[in-house]
mmCIF file of C-alpha atoms and ligand atoms in Angstrom:
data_model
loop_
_atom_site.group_PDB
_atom_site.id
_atom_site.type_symbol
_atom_site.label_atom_id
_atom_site.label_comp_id
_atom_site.label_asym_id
_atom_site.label_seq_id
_atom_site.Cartn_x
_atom_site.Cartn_y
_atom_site.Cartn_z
ATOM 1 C CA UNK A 858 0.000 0.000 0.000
ATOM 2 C CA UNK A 859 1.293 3.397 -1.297
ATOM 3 C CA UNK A 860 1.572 6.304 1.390
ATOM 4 C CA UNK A 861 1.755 8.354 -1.674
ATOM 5 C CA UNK A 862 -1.203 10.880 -1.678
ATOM 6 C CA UNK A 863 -2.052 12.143 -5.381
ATOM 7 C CA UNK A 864 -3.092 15.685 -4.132
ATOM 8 C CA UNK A 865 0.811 16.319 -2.661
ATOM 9 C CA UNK A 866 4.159 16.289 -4.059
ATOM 10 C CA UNK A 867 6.707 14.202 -2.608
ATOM 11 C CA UNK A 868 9.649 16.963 -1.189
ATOM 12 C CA UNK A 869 12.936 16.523 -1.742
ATOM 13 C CA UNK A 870 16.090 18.211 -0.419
ATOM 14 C CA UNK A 871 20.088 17.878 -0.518
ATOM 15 C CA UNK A 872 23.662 19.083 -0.480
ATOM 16 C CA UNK A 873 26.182 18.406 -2.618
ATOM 17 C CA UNK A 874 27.023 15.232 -1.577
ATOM 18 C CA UNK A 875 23.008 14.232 -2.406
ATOM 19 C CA UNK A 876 22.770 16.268 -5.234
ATOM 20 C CA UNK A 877 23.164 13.514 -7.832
ATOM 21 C CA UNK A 878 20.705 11.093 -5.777
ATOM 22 C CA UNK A 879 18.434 13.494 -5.658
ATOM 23 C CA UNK A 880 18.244 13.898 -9.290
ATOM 24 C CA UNK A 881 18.102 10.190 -9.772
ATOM 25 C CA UNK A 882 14.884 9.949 -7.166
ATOM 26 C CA UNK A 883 13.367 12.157 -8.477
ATOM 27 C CA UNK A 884 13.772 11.136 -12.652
ATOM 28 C CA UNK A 885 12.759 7.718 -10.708
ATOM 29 C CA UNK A 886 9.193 9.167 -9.089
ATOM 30 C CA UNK A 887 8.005 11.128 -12.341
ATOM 31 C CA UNK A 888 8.666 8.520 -14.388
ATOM 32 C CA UNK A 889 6.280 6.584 -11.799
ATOM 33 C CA UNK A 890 3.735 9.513 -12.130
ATOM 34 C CA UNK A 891 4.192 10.628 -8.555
ATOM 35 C CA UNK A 892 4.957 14.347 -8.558
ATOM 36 C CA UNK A 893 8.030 15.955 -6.630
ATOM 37 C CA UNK A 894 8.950 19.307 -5.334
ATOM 38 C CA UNK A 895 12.965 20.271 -5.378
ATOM 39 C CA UNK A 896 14.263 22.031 -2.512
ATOM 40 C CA UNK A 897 17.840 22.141 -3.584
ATOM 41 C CA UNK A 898 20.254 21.872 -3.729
ATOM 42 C CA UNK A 899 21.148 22.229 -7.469
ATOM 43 C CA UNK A 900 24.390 21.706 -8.402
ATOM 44 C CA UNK A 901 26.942 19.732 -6.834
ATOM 45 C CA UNK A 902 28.766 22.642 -5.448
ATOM 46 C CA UNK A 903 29.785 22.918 -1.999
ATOM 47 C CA UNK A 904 26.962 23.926 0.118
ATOM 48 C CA UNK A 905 25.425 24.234 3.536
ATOM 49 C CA UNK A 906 22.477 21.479 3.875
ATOM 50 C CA UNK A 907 20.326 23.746 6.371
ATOM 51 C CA UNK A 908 19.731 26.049 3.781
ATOM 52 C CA UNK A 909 17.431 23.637 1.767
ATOM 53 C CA UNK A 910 16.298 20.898 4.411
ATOM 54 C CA UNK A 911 14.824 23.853 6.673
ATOM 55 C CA UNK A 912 12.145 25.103 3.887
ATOM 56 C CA UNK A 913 12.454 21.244 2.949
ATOM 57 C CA UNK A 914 10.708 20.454 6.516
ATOM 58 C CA UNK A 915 8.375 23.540 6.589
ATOM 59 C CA UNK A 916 6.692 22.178 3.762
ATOM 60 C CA UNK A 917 6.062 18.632 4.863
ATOM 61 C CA UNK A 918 4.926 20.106 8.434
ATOM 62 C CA UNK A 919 2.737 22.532 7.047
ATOM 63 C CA UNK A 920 1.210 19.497 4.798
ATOM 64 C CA UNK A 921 1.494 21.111 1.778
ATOM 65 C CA UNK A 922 3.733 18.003 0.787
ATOM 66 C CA UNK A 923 4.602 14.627 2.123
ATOM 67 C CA UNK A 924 6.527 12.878 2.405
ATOM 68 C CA UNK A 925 9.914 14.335 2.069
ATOM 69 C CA UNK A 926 13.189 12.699 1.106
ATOM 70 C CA UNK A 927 16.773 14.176 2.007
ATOM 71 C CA UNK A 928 20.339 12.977 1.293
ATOM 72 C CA UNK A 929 23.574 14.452 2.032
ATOM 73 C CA UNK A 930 27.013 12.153 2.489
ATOM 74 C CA UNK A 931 26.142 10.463 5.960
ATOM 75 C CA UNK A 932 22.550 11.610 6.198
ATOM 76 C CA UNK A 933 23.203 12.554 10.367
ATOM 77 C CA UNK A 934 23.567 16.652 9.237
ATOM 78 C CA UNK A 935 20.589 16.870 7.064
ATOM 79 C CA UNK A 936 18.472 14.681 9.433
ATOM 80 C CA UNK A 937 19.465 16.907 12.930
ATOM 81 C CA UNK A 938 18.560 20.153 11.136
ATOM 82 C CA UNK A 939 14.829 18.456 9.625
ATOM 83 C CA UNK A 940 14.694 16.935 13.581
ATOM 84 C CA UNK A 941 14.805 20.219 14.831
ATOM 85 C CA UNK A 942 10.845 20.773 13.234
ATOM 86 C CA UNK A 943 8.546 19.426 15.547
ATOM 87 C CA UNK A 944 6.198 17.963 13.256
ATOM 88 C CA UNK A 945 9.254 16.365 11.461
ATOM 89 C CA UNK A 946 10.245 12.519 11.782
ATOM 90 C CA UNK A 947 12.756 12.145 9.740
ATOM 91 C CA UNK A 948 14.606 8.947 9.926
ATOM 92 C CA UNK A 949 18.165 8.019 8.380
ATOM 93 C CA UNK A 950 18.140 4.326 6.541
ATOM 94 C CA UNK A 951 20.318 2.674 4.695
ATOM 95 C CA UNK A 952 18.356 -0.216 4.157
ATOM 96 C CA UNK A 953 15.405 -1.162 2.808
ATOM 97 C CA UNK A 954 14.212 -3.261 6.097
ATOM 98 C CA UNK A 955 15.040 0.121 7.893
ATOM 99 C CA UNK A 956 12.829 2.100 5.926
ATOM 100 C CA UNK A 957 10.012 -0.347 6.683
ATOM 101 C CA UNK A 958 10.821 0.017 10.569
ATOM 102 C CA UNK A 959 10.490 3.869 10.346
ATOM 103 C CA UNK A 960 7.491 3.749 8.806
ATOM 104 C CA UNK A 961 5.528 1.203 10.875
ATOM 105 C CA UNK A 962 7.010 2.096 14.290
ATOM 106 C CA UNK A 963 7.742 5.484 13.771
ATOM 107 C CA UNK A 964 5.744 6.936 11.060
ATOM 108 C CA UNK A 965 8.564 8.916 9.768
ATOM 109 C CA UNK A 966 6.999 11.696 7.488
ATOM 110 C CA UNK A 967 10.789 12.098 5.821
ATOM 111 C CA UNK A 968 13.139 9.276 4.428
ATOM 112 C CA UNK A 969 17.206 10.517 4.950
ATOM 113 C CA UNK A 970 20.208 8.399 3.683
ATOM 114 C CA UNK A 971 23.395 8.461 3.448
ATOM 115 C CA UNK A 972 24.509 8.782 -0.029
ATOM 116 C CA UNK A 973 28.286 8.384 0.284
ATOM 117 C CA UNK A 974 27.236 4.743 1.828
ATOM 118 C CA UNK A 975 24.458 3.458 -0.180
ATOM 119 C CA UNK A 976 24.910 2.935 -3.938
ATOM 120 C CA UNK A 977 22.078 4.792 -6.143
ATOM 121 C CA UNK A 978 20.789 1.181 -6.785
ATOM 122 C CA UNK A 979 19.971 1.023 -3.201
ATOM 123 C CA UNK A 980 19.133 4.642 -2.815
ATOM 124 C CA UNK A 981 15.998 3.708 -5.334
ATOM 125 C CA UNK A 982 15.120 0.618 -3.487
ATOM 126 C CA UNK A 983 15.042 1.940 -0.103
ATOM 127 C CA UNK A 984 12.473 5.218 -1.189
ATOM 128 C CA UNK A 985 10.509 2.507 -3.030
ATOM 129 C CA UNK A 986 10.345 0.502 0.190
ATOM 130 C CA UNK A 987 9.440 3.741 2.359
ATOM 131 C CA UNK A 988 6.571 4.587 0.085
ATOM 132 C CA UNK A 989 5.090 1.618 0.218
ATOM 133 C CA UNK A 990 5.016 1.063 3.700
ATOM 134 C CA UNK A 991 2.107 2.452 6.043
ATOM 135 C CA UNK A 992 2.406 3.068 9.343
ATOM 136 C CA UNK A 993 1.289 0.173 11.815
ATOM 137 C CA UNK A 994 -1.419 1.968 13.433
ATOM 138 C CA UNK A 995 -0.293 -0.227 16.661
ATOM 139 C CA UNK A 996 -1.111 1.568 20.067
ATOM 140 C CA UNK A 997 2.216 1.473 21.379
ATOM 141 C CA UNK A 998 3.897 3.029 18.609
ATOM 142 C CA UNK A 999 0.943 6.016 18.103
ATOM 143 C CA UNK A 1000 1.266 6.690 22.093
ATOM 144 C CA UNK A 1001 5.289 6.745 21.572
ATOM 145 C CA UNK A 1002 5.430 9.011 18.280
ATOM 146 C CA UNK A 1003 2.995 11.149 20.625
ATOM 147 C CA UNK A 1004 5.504 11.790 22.991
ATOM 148 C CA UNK A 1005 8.014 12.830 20.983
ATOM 149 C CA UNK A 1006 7.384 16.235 19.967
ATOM 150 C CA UNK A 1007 8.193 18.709 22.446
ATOM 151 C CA UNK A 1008 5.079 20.454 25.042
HETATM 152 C C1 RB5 B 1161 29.601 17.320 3.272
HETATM 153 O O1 RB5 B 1161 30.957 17.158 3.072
HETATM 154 C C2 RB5 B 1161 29.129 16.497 4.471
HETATM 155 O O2 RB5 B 1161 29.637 17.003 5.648
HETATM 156 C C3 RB5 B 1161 27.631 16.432 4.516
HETATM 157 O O3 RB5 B 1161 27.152 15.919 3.311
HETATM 158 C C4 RB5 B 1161 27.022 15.587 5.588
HETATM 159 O O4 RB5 B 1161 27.601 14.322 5.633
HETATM 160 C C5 RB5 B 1161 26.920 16.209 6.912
HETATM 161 O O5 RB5 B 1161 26.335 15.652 7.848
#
């Protein structure tokens, strides 16, 4: 079951590190029909990831998109600065069986990875995995993901 809703564009956001994943997730979702919206980066010149994951994560916690999607080399910069959003649960995988975790315990609402550690074959297969996974809907992990943003 997709978690892709038709009426929102999947965001997307990296640095340079990301930059040529990005492209490649993206040319991999239109050519699936699902729609995306680039943040940046866009070029593979040295950047500063805040820059684009910040308006990255206001527009999945606003809802205007979802889910998002964000690379840089390890995946730990990009995901702090999208953490620091309180509607944001971004989770860094580098697996596919990881992506499937953070959606059905944690109902992650973006996907991170590493790109300097995955290969863009596995970059593809992981998103794929993360889209098609819905959360669990299991007590436990609603009352948990409820206690994670900040009062
Ligand atoms: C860029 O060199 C690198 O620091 C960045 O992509 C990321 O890994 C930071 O967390």
């Amino acid at each position: 079951m997709s978690i892709i809703n038709p009426d929102k564009k999947v965001a997307l956001c990296s640095d340079h590190a990301g930059y040529e994943y990005k492209k490649a997730i993206i040319e991999h979702l239109n050519a699936k029909g699902i729609a995306t919206e680039d943040f940046g980066t866009f070029s593979t010149d040295s950047c500063d990831y805040p820059e684009f994951a910040h308006p990255c994560a206001e527009a999945v916690e606003s809802g205007r998109c979802y889910p998002g999607i964000a690379l840089c080399g390890t995946g730990n910069g990009i995901s702090m600065t999208l953490n620091k959003h309180q509607g944001i649960r971004a989770a860094l995988c580098w697996q596919p069986e990881l992506a499937v975790l953070a959606r059905e315990h944690n109902d992650a609402n973006i996907l991170v990875m590493p790109a300097r550690f995955i290969s863009p074959e596995q970059a593809l297969e992981i998103v794929d995995t993360f889209l098609a996974t819905p959360f669990s809907d299991e007590e436990r992990h609603a009352r948990r993901i409820a206690q994670i943003a900040l009062r």
